[in-house]
CSV table of C-alpha atoms in Angstrom, one decimal:
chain,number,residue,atom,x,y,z
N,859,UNK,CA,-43.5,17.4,3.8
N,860,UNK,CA,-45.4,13.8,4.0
N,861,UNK,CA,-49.2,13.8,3.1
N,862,UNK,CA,-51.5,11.9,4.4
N,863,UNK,CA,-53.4,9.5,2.1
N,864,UNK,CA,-57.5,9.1,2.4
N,865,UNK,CA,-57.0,5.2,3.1
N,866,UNK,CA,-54.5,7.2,6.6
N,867,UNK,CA,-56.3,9.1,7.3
N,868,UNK,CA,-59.6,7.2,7.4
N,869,UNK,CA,-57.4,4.5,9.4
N,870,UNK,CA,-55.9,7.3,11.7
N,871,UNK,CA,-59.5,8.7,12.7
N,872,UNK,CA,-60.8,5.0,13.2
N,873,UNK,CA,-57.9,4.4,15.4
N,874,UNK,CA,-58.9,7.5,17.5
N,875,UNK,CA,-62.4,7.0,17.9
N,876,UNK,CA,-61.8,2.9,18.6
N,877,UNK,CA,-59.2,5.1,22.1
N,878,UNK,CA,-62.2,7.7,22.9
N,879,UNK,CA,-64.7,4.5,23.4
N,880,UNK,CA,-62.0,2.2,25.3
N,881,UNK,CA,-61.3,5.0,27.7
N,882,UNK,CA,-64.7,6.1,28.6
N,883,UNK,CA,-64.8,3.3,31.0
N,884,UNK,CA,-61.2,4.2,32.7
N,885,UNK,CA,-60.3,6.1,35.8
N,886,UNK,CA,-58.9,9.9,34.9
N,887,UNK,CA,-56.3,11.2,37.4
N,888,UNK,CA,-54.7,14.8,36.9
N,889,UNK,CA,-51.3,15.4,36.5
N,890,UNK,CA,-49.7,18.9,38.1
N,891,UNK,CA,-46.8,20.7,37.6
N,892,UNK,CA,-44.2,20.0,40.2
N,893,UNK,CA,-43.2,23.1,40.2
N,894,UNK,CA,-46.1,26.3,39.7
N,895,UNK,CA,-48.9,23.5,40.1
N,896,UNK,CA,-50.7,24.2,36.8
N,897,UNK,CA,-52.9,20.9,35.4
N,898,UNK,CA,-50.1,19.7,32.7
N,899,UNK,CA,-51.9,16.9,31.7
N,900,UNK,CA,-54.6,13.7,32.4
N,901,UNK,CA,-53.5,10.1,33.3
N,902,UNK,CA,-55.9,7.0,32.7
N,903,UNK,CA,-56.3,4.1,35.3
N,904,UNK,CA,-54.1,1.5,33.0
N,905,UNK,CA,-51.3,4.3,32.0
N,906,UNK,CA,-48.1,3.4,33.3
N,907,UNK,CA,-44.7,4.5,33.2
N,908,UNK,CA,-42.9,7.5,32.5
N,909,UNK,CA,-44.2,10.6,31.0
N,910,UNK,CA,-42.2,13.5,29.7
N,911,UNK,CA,-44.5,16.5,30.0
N,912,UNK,CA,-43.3,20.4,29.6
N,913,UNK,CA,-45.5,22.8,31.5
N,914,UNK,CA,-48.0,25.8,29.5
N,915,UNK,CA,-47.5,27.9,32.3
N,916,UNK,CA,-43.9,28.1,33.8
N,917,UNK,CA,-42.1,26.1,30.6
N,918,UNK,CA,-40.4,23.8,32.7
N,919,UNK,CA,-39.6,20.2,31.3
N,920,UNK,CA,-40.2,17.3,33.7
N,921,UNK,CA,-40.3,13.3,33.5
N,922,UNK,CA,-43.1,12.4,36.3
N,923,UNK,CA,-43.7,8.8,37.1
N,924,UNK,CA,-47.2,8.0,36.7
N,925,UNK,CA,-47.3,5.6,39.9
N,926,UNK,CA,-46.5,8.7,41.8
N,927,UNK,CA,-49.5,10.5,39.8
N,928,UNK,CA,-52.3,8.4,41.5
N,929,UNK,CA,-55.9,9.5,41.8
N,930,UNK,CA,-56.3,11.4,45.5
N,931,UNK,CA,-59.3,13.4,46.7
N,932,UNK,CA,-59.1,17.2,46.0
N,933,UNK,CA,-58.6,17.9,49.9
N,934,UNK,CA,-55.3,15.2,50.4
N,935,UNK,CA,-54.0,16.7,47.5
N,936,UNK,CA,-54.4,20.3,48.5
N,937,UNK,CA,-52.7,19.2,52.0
N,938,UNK,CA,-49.5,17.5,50.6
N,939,UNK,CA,-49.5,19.4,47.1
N,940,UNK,CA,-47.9,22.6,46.9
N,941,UNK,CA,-45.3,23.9,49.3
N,942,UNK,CA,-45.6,26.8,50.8
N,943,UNK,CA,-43.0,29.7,51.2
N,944,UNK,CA,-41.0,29.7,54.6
N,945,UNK,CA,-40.4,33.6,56.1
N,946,UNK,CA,-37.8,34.5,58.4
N,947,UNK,CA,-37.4,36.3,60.8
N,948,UNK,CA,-34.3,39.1,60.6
């Protein structure tokens, strides 16, 4: 197992603190599970790309597109979100 050194991890933290200050200024946007719906994750306004993501809630594995992922208003979202279950008729 590789330990850290004080000089790493001193680097590491600086690193991490320099992120938390650049991103204060950024857009978030959620990212959902395509399949149960369950928040999986954030995206900032200058992410781009692909993301490989597996969910908390139904453990499924999936690659999203973060272009796909962009920031919508809680009501669109809820209108072209989730699909809902189709009954028939016997």
């Amino acid at each position: 197992m590789m330990q850290y050194t004080e000089l790493e991890r001193s680097s590491a933290r600086h690193r991490a603190s320099l992120s938390a200050r650049e991103a204060t200024h950024l857009l978030e946007r959620p990212l959902y599970c395509p399949e149960c719906g369950f928040k999986i994750g954030v995206a900032y306004s200058d992410c781009a790309g692909h993301v490989r993501t597996k969910c908390q809630k139904c453990k499924t594995v999936s690659i999203l597109n973060l272009a796909y992922f962009r920031r919508a208003s809680k009501k669109a979202r809820l209108a072209t979100g989730k699909l809902l279950p189709v009954w028939e008729d016997d």
